[in-house]
Structures are given as C-alpha cells and as structure tokens.
Amino acid sequence: IMPSLVGSEMCIETDIYSFARGVEQNDLIAQSWWEKAAYKEHVKAMHNLAVVYDQGKTLPKNVARARTNYLKAAELCKVSSQ
C-alpha cells in the first residue's frame, strides 16, 4: 500500500476490483482495500465492509464485525453532519 493514499482513493481501488473495471474481478483484493480505507475512517468503506461481513460471500459471515463497522460508519456520519 502506498502511504499517500487516502480513504477515498482506496475506495476507487476497491471499485476497480469489485466491479472489474479494467482488471479481473477480485473480491478479496477489493475487501483488502476496504479494510485499509475503513482503518482510515472512510465511511463508505466501513459500510461496504460491513455489508461484506453481513452477507458472508467473500469472507466468512461475521455479524459482530458487520455490526461494529455499521455502527462506526453511522457514528462518523453523525459527527460530520454536526
């Protein structure tokens, strides 16, 4: 990972792999980028990661991690709207 990337740029990388834009689709690489962007408190990444854990398609279903990411994303949205 390039240290200069911000959360929104990481989400662009995620979309490239998730939706196969110019590359072969790879949900595991997309999930890895979402993890990195979520770590930097990028709300969209946190939400998308929560969905991945909630659905259990590319990762084993993990309701606790899904809930944590949903709640953190909601908390950050609330703070940014104040």
mmCIF file with all atom_site columns, C-alpha atoms in Angstrom:
data_model
loop_
_atom_site.group_PDB
_atom_site.id
_atom_site.type_symbol
_atom_site.label_atom_id
_atom_site.label_alt_id
_atom_site.label_comp_id
_atom_site.label_asym_id
_atom_site.label_entity_id
_atom_site.label_seq_id
_atom_site.pdbx_PDB_ins_code
_atom_site.Cartn_x
_atom_site.Cartn_y
_atom_site.Cartn_z
_atom_site.occupancy
_atom_site.B_iso_or_equiv
_atom_site.pdbx_formal_charge
_atom_site.auth_seq_id
_atom_site.auth_comp_id
_atom_site.auth_asym_id
_atom_site.auth_atom_id
_atom_site.pdbx_PDB_model_num
ATOM 1  C CA . ILE A 1 1  ? 0.000   0.000   0.000   1.00 0.00 ? 1  ILE A CA 1
ATOM 2  C CA . MET A 1 2  ? 1.188   3.463   -0.818  1.00 0.00 ? 2  MET A CA 1
ATOM 3  C CA . PRO A 1 3  ? 1.159   5.557   2.359   1.00 0.00 ? 3  PRO A CA 1
ATOM 4  C CA . SER A 1 4  ? -0.040  8.642   0.469   1.00 0.00 ? 4  SER A CA 1
ATOM 5  C CA . LEU A 1 5  ? -3.388  7.120   -0.468  1.00 0.00 ? 5  LEU A CA 1
ATOM 6  C CA . VAL A 1 6  ? -6.378  8.493   1.417   1.00 0.00 ? 6  VAL A CA 1
ATOM 7  C CA . GLY A 1 7  ? -9.592  6.619   2.120   1.00 0.00 ? 7  GLY A CA 1
ATOM 8  C CA . SER A 1 8  ? -11.420 7.866   -0.965  1.00 0.00 ? 8  SER A CA 1
ATOM 9  C CA . GLU A 1 9  ? -8.544  6.817   -3.238  1.00 0.00 ? 9  GLU A CA 1
ATOM 10 C CA . MET A 1 10 ? -8.557  3.385   -1.615  1.00 0.00 ? 10 MET A CA 1
ATOM 11 C CA . CYS A 1 11 ? -12.271 3.113   -2.373  1.00 0.00 ? 11 CYS A CA 1
ATOM 12 C CA . ILE A 1 12 ? -11.527 3.825   -6.022  1.00 0.00 ? 12 ILE A CA 1
ATOM 13 C CA . GLU A 1 13 ? -9.079  0.903   -5.983  1.00 0.00 ? 13 GLU A CA 1
ATOM 14 C CA . THR A 1 14 ? -11.792 -1.192  -4.339  1.00 0.00 ? 14 THR A CA 1
ATOM 15 C CA . ASP A 1 15 ? -14.323 -0.321  -7.039  1.00 0.00 ? 15 ASP A CA 1
ATOM 16 C CA . ILE A 1 16 ? -11.827 -1.235  -9.740  1.00 0.00 ? 16 ILE A CA 1
ATOM 17 C CA . TYR A 1 17 ? -11.521 -4.782  -8.389  1.00 0.00 ? 17 TYR A CA 1
ATOM 18 C CA . SER A 1 18 ? -15.065 -5.176  -7.138  1.00 0.00 ? 18 SER A CA 1
ATOM 19 C CA . PHE A 1 19 ? -16.678 -4.148  -10.432 1.00 0.00 ? 19 PHE A CA 1
ATOM 20 C CA . ALA A 1 20 ? -13.896 -5.413  -12.771 1.00 0.00 ? 20 ALA A CA 1
ATOM 21 C CA . ARG A 1 21 ? -13.102 -2.025  -14.285 1.00 0.00 ? 21 ARG A CA 1
ATOM 22 C CA . GLY A 1 22 ? -10.102 -2.769  -16.476 1.00 0.00 ? 22 GLY A CA 1
ATOM 23 C CA . VAL A 1 23 ? -8.970  -5.715  -14.335 1.00 0.00 ? 23 VAL A CA 1
ATOM 24 C CA . GLU A 1 24 ? -10.222 -9.169  -13.495 1.00 0.00 ? 24 GLU A CA 1
ATOM 25 C CA . GLN A 1 25 ? -12.822 -9.043  -10.723 1.00 0.00 ? 25 GLN A CA 1
ATOM 26 C CA . ASN A 1 26 ? -11.292 -9.965  -7.386  1.00 0.00 ? 26 ASN A CA 1
ATOM 27 C CA . ASP A 1 27 ? -13.475 -9.565  -4.309  1.00 0.00 ? 27 ASP A CA 1
ATOM 28 C CA . LEU A 1 28 ? -10.640 -10.458 -1.941  1.00 0.00 ? 28 LEU A CA 1
ATOM 29 C CA . ILE A 1 29 ? -8.466  -7.614  -3.235  1.00 0.00 ? 29 ILE A CA 1
ATOM 30 C CA . ALA A 1 30 ? -11.471 -5.283  -3.068  1.00 0.00 ? 30 ALA A CA 1
ATOM 31 C CA . GLN A 1 31 ? -12.125 -6.355  0.524   1.00 0.00 ? 31 GLN A CA 1
ATOM 32 C CA . SER A 1 32 ? -8.487  -5.719  1.376   1.00 0.00 ? 32 SER A CA 1
ATOM 33 C CA . TRP A 1 33 ? -8.760  -2.141  0.075   1.00 0.00 ? 33 TRP A CA 1
ATOM 34 C CA . TRP A 1 34 ? -11.992 -1.621  2.018   1.00 0.00 ? 34 TRP A CA 1
ATOM 35 C CA . GLU A 1 35 ? -10.191 -2.769  5.183   1.00 0.00 ? 35 GLU A CA 1
ATOM 36 C CA . LYS A 1 36 ? -7.408  -0.245  4.586   1.00 0.00 ? 36 LYS A CA 1
ATOM 37 C CA . ALA A 1 37 ? -9.803  2.617   3.852   1.00 0.00 ? 37 ALA A CA 1
ATOM 38 C CA . ALA A 1 38 ? -12.012 1.719   6.833   1.00 0.00 ? 38 ALA A CA 1
ATOM 39 C CA . TYR A 1 39 ? -8.928  1.840   9.038   1.00 0.00 ? 39 TYR A CA 1
ATOM 40 C CA . LYS A 1 40 ? -8.551  5.451   7.891   1.00 0.00 ? 40 LYS A CA 1
ATOM 41 C CA . GLU A 1 41 ? -12.196 6.030   8.909   1.00 0.00 ? 41 GLU A CA 1
ATOM 42 C CA . HIS A 1 42 ? -13.633 6.269   5.405   1.00 0.00 ? 42 HIS A CA 1
ATOM 43 C CA . VAL A 1 43 ? -17.393 5.925   5.927   1.00 0.00 ? 43 VAL A CA 1
ATOM 44 C CA . LYS A 1 44 ? -18.259 4.323   2.561   1.00 0.00 ? 44 LYS A CA 1
ATOM 45 C CA . ALA A 1 45 ? -15.540 1.719   3.085   1.00 0.00 ? 45 ALA A CA 1
ATOM 46 C CA . MET A 1 46 ? -16.805 0.942   6.589   1.00 0.00 ? 46 MET A CA 1
ATOM 47 C CA . HIS A 1 47 ? -20.325 0.486   5.281   1.00 0.00 ? 47 HIS A CA 1
ATOM 48 C CA . ASN A 1 48 ? -19.246 -1.700  2.359   1.00 0.00 ? 48 ASN A CA 1
ATOM 49 C CA . LEU A 1 49 ? -17.060 -3.798  4.627   1.00 0.00 ? 49 LEU A CA 1
ATOM 50 C CA . ALA A 1 50 ? -20.000 -4.228  6.996   1.00 0.00 ? 50 ALA A CA 1
ATOM 51 C CA . VAL A 1 51 ? -22.101 -5.496  4.084   1.00 0.00 ? 51 VAL A CA 1
ATOM 52 C CA . VAL A 1 52 ? -19.359 -7.979  3.131   1.00 0.00 ? 52 VAL A CA 1
ATOM 53 C CA . TYR A 1 53 ? -19.251 -9.346  6.682   1.00 0.00 ? 53 TYR A CA 1
ATOM 54 C CA . ASP A 1 54 ? -23.037 -9.303  6.965   1.00 0.00 ? 54 ASP A CA 1
ATOM 55 C CA . GLN A 1 55 ? -23.580 -11.263 3.743   1.00 0.00 ? 55 GLN A CA 1
ATOM 56 C CA . GLY A 1 56 ? -20.689 -13.674 4.205   1.00 0.00 ? 56 GLY A CA 1
ATOM 57 C CA . LYS A 1 57 ? -19.981 -14.048 0.489   1.00 0.00 ? 57 LYS A CA 1
ATOM 58 C CA . THR A 1 58 ? -16.252 -13.342 0.084   1.00 0.00 ? 58 THR A CA 1
ATOM 59 C CA . LEU A 1 59 ? -15.493 -13.662 3.793   1.00 0.00 ? 59 LEU A CA 1
ATOM 60 C CA . PRO A 1 60 ? -16.986 -15.864 6.452   1.00 0.00 ? 60 PRO A CA 1
ATOM 61 C CA . LYS A 1 61 ? -20.125 -14.257 7.835   1.00 0.00 ? 61 LYS A CA 1
ATOM 62 C CA . ASN A 1 62 ? -19.259 -12.260 10.938  1.00 0.00 ? 62 ASN A CA 1
ATOM 63 C CA . VAL A 1 63 ? -22.234 -10.445 12.440  1.00 0.00 ? 63 VAL A CA 1
ATOM 64 C CA . ALA A 1 64 ? -20.138 -8.852  15.200  1.00 0.00 ? 64 ALA A CA 1
ATOM 65 C CA . ARG A 1 65 ? -17.670 -7.273  12.737  1.00 0.00 ? 65 ARG A CA 1
ATOM 66 C CA . ALA A 1 66 ? -20.552 -6.203  10.487  1.00 0.00 ? 66 ALA A CA 1
ATOM 67 C CA . ARG A 1 67 ? -22.277 -4.508  13.435  1.00 0.00 ? 67 ARG A CA 1
ATOM 68 C CA . THR A 1 68 ? -19.047 -2.794  14.526  1.00 0.00 ? 68 THR A CA 1
ATOM 69 C CA . ASN A 1 69 ? -18.492 -1.363  11.042  1.00 0.00 ? 69 ASN A CA 1
ATOM 70 C CA . TYR A 1 70 ? -22.137 -0.293  10.618  1.00 0.00 ? 70 TYR A CA 1
ATOM 71 C CA . LEU A 1 71 ? -22.091 1.492   13.984  1.00 0.00 ? 71 LEU A CA 1
ATOM 72 C CA . LYS A 1 72 ? -18.730 3.187   13.401  1.00 0.00 ? 72 LYS A CA 1
ATOM 73 C CA . ALA A 1 73 ? -19.843 4.425   9.973   1.00 0.00 ? 73 ALA A CA 1
ATOM 74 C CA . ALA A 1 74 ? -23.082 5.782   11.445  1.00 0.00 ? 74 ALA A CA 1
ATOM 75 C CA . GLU A 1 75 ? -21.149 7.470   14.260  1.00 0.00 ? 75 GLU A CA 1
ATOM 76 C CA . LEU A 1 76 ? -18.773 9.153   11.804  1.00 0.00 ? 76 LEU A CA 1
ATOM 77 C CA . CYS A 1 77 ? -21.699 10.320  9.648   1.00 0.00 ? 77 CYS A CA 1
ATOM 78 C CA . LYS A 1 78 ? -23.377 11.815  12.704  1.00 0.00 ? 78 LYS A CA 1
ATOM 79 C CA . VAL A 1 79 ? -20.215 13.655  13.754  1.00 0.00 ? 79 VAL A CA 1
ATOM 80 C CA . SER A 1 80 ? -19.574 15.043  10.258  1.00 0.00 ? 80 SER A CA 1
ATOM 81 C CA . SER A 1 81 ? -23.163 16.311  9.968   1.00 0.00 ? 81 SER A CA 1
ATOM 82 C CA . GLN A 1 82 ? -22.993 18.369  13.177  1.00 0.00 ? 82 GLN A CA 1
#
